[in-house]
C-alpha positions as a printed Julia matrix, in Angstrom:
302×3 Matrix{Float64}:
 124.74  100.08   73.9
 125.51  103.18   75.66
 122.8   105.91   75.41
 123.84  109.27   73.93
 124.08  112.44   75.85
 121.17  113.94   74.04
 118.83  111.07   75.18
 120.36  111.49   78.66
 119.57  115.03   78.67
 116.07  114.22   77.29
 115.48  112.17   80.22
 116.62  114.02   83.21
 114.07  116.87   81.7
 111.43  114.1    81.69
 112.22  113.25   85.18
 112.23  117.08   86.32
 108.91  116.9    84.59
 106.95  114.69   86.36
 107.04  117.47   89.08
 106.63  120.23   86.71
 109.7   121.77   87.77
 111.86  122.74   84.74
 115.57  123.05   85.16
 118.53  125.5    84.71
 121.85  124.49   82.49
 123.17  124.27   85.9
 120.58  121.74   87.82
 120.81  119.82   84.29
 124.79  118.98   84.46
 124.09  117.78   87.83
 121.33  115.11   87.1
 122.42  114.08   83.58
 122.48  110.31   84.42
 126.43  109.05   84.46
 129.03  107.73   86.0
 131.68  109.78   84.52
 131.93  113.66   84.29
 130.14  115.15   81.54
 132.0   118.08   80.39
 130.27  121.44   79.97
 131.33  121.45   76.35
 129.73  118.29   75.26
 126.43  119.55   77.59
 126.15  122.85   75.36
 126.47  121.38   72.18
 123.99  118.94   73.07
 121.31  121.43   74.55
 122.01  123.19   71.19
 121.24  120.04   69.52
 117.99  119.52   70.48
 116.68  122.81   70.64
 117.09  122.75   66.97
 115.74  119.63   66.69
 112.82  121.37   68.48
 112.47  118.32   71.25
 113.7   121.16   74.02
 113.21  124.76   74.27
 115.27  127.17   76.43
 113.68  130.08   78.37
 116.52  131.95   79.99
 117.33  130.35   83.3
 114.95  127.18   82.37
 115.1   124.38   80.11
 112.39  121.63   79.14
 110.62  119.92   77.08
 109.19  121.68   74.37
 105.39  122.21   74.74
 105.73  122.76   78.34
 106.51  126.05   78.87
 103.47  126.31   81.35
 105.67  124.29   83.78
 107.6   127.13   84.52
 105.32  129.26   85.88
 104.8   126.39   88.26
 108.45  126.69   89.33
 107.99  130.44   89.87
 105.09  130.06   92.27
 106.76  126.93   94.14
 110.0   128.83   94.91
 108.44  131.59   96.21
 106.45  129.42   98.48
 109.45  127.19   99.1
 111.26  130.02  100.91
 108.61  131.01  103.93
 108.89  126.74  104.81
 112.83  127.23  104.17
 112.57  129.87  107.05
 110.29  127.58  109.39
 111.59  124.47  109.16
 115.29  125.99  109.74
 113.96  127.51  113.13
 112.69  124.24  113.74
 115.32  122.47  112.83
 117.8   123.82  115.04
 115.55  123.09  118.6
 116.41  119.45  117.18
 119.52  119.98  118.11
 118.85  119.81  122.17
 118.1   116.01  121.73
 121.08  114.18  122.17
 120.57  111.36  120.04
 120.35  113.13  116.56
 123.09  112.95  114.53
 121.84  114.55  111.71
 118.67  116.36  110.29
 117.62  116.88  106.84
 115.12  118.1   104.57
 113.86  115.73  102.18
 110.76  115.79   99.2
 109.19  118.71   97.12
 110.87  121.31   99.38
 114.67  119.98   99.18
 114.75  121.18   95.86
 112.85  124.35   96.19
 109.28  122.78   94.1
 106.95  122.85   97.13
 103.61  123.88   96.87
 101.77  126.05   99.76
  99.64  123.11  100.91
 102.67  121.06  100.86
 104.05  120.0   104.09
 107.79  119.3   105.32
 108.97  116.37  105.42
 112.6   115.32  107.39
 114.8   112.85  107.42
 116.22  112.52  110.99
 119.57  110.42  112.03
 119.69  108.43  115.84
 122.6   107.13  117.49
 122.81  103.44  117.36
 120.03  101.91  119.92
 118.27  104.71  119.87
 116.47  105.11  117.02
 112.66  104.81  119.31
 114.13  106.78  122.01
 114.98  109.52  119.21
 111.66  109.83  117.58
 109.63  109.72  120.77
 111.77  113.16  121.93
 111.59  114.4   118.44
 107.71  113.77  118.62
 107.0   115.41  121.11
 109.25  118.92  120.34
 107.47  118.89  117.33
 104.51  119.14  118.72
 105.57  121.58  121.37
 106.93  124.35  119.13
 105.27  123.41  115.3
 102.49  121.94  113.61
 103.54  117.98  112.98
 101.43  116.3   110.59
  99.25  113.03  111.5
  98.43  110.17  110.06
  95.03  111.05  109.46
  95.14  114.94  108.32
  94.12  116.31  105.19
  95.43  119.56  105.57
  98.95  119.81  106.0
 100.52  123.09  104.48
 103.53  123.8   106.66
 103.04  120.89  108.99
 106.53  118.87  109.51
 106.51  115.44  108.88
 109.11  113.07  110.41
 108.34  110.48  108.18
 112.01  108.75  108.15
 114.17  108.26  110.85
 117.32  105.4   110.4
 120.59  104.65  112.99
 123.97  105.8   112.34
 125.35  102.09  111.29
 121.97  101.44  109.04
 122.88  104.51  106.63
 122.68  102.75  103.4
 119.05  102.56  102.12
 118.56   98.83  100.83
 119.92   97.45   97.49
 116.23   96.3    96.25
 115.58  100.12   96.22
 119.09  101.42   94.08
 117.2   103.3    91.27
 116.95  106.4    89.47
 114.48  107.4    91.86
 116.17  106.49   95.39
 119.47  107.89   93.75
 117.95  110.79   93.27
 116.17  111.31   96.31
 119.52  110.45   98.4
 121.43  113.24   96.51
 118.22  115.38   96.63
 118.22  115.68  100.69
 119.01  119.56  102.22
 121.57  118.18  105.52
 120.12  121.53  107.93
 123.0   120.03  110.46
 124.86  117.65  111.34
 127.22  115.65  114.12
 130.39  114.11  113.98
 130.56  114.53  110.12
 127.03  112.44  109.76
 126.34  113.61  106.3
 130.17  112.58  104.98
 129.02  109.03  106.45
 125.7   109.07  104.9
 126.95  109.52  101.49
 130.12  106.92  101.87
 127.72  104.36  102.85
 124.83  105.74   99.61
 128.11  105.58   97.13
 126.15  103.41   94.71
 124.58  106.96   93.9
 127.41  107.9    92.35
 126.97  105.65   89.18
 123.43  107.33   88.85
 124.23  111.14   89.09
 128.26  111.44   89.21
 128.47  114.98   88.62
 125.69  115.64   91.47
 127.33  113.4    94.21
 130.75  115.12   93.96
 128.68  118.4    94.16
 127.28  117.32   97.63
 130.63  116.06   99.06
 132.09  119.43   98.57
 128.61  120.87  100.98
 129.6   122.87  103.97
 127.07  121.91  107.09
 126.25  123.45  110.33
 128.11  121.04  112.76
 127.76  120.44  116.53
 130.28  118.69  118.44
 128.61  115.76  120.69
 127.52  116.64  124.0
 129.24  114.27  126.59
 125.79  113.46  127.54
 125.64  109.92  128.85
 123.13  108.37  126.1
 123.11  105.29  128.04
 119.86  106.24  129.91
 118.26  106.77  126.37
 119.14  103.32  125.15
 118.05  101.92  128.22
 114.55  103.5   127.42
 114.97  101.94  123.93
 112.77   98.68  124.27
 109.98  100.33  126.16
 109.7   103.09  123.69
 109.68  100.55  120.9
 106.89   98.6   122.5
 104.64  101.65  123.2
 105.09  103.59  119.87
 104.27  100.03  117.73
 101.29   99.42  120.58
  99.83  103.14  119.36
 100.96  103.04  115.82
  99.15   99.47  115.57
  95.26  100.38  114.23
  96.76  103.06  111.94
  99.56  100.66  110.52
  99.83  100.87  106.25
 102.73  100.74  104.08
 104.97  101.86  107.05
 108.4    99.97  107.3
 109.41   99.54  110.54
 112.67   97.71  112.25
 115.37   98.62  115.0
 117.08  100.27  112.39
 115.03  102.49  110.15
 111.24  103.87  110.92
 109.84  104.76  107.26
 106.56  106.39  106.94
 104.64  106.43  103.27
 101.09  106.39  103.58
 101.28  106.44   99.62
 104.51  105.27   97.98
 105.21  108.04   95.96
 107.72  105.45   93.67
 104.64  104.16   92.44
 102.85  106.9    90.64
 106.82  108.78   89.67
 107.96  105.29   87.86
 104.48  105.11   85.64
 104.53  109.24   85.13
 108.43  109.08   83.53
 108.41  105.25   82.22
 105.22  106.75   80.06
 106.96  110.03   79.46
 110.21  108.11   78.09
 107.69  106.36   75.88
 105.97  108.72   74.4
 109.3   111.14   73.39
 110.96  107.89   72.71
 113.69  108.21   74.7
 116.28  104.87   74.79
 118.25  104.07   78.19
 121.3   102.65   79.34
 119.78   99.06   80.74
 121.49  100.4    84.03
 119.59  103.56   84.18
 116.01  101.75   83.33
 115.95  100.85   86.73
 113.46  103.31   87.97
């Protein structure tokens, strides 16, 4: 049984509210779960639906769930702090570009959608050329360090620090097939690409196309993105790749007392001290409860 569009609505305003972030018409066409095109026709009528059903309420730009109004003073506050990191980590960003083995950078969490708070940090997603994936986050490590604040393992205070908590190979682009759900759809489509090389991002969402049956409307948005691109340097990475194994063996030798949920392979270097999936798939399973709020069976896959 195929879910209406109303309950579809209902629940990508529950999902948006787990982070208190309230959403315009706009945002809401793009993360109405589907994998066809809603039309904008069928999206009013519905919005107009149930605001007179009083289970949404609409305060010009914002919609959400009605009772929360509160949540959009949160998104007032977090965009305004959202744009001094937008202006940091984009400086940052682009001294990424002088290592050779990046393929692509991109902004990922709270910030990538503009709902970051001041004591939130940055976190990035970073792509390495095949064999170097070690190699890449060793350079990237220590730039970091050189010109920012990084964030460790063990701080507590973070506001502003940059996190390279994900860095994966340009032929391991697709993020595994035990994780396709609402939430990894969302966070795929989600990601800011700052720049990219040899048309990374294009590649990254060809080989994420699963997303696509999540948040149609959203993934044809992103194809149509215009990046920053760099051609490759004819650096010879051959040196790097040689330094591959070493690198491996002397990251995972320091990394080894502070190991914890990390997930770690030649392929993809994941960093989660706390697996955020957790705590978002209890917050909006319990929110779909309590507004009753019925599902495709595809989309209950959180």
């Amino acid at each position: 049984m195929m879910a209406s569009i109303e309950s579809r609505i209902l629940a990508a305003l529950l999902y948006a509210d787990v982070f208190h972030n309230p959403l315009t018409v706009r945002e809401l066409a793009q993360w109405i779960p589907s994998d066809t095109p809603v039309s904008s026709r069928v999206i009013q009528r519905s919005i107009k639906e149930l605001v007179n059903k009083h289970r949404v309420e609409h305060t010009p730009p914002f919609l959400y769930i009605a009772g929360y109004k509160k949540t959009i003073q949160f998104r007032i506050e977090r965009l305004a702090t959202s744009v001094s990191k937008w202006q940091q980590i984009r400086r940052t960003a682009k001294l990424l570009r002088y290592i050779p083995t990046i393929s692509m950078v991109g902004v990922t969490g709270g910030l990538a959608v503009n709902n970051a708070d001041n004591e939130d940090d940055i976190d990035l997603l970073i792509v390495a050329k095949h064999h170097t994936l070690w190699m890449t986050r060793f350079m990237a490590t220590v730039l970091i360090e050189l010109v920012s604040k990084r964030r460790h393992p063990m701080d507590t205070k973070v506001s502003n620090a940059v996190c390279l908590n994900m860095f994966m190979t340009d032929r391991s682009l697709q993020l595994p097939t035990k994780e396709h759900g609402w939430y990894t759809a969302h966070e795929v489509l989600q990601m800011v690409p700052l720049w990219q090389r040899n048309h990374m991002y294009t590649k990254y969402l060809q080989a994420n196309s699963w997303v696509k049956e999540w948040f149609t409307a959203k993934y044809e948005l992103q194809q149509q993105l215009q990046i920053p691109s760099y051609n490759t340097r004819n650096n010879n990475i051959k040196w790097y790749q040689a330094m591959e194994r070493p690198m491996k063996q002397l990251q995972l030798w320091y990394m080894r007392r502070r190991r914890t949920t990390e997930i770690v392979s030649d392929s993809i270097i994941r960093f989660h001290p706390k697996d955020a999936r957790i705590w978002i798939r209890k917050s909006f399973l319990t929110k779909l409860h309590t507004h009753k709020v019925p599902l495709d069976k595809k989309y209950n896959q959180i």
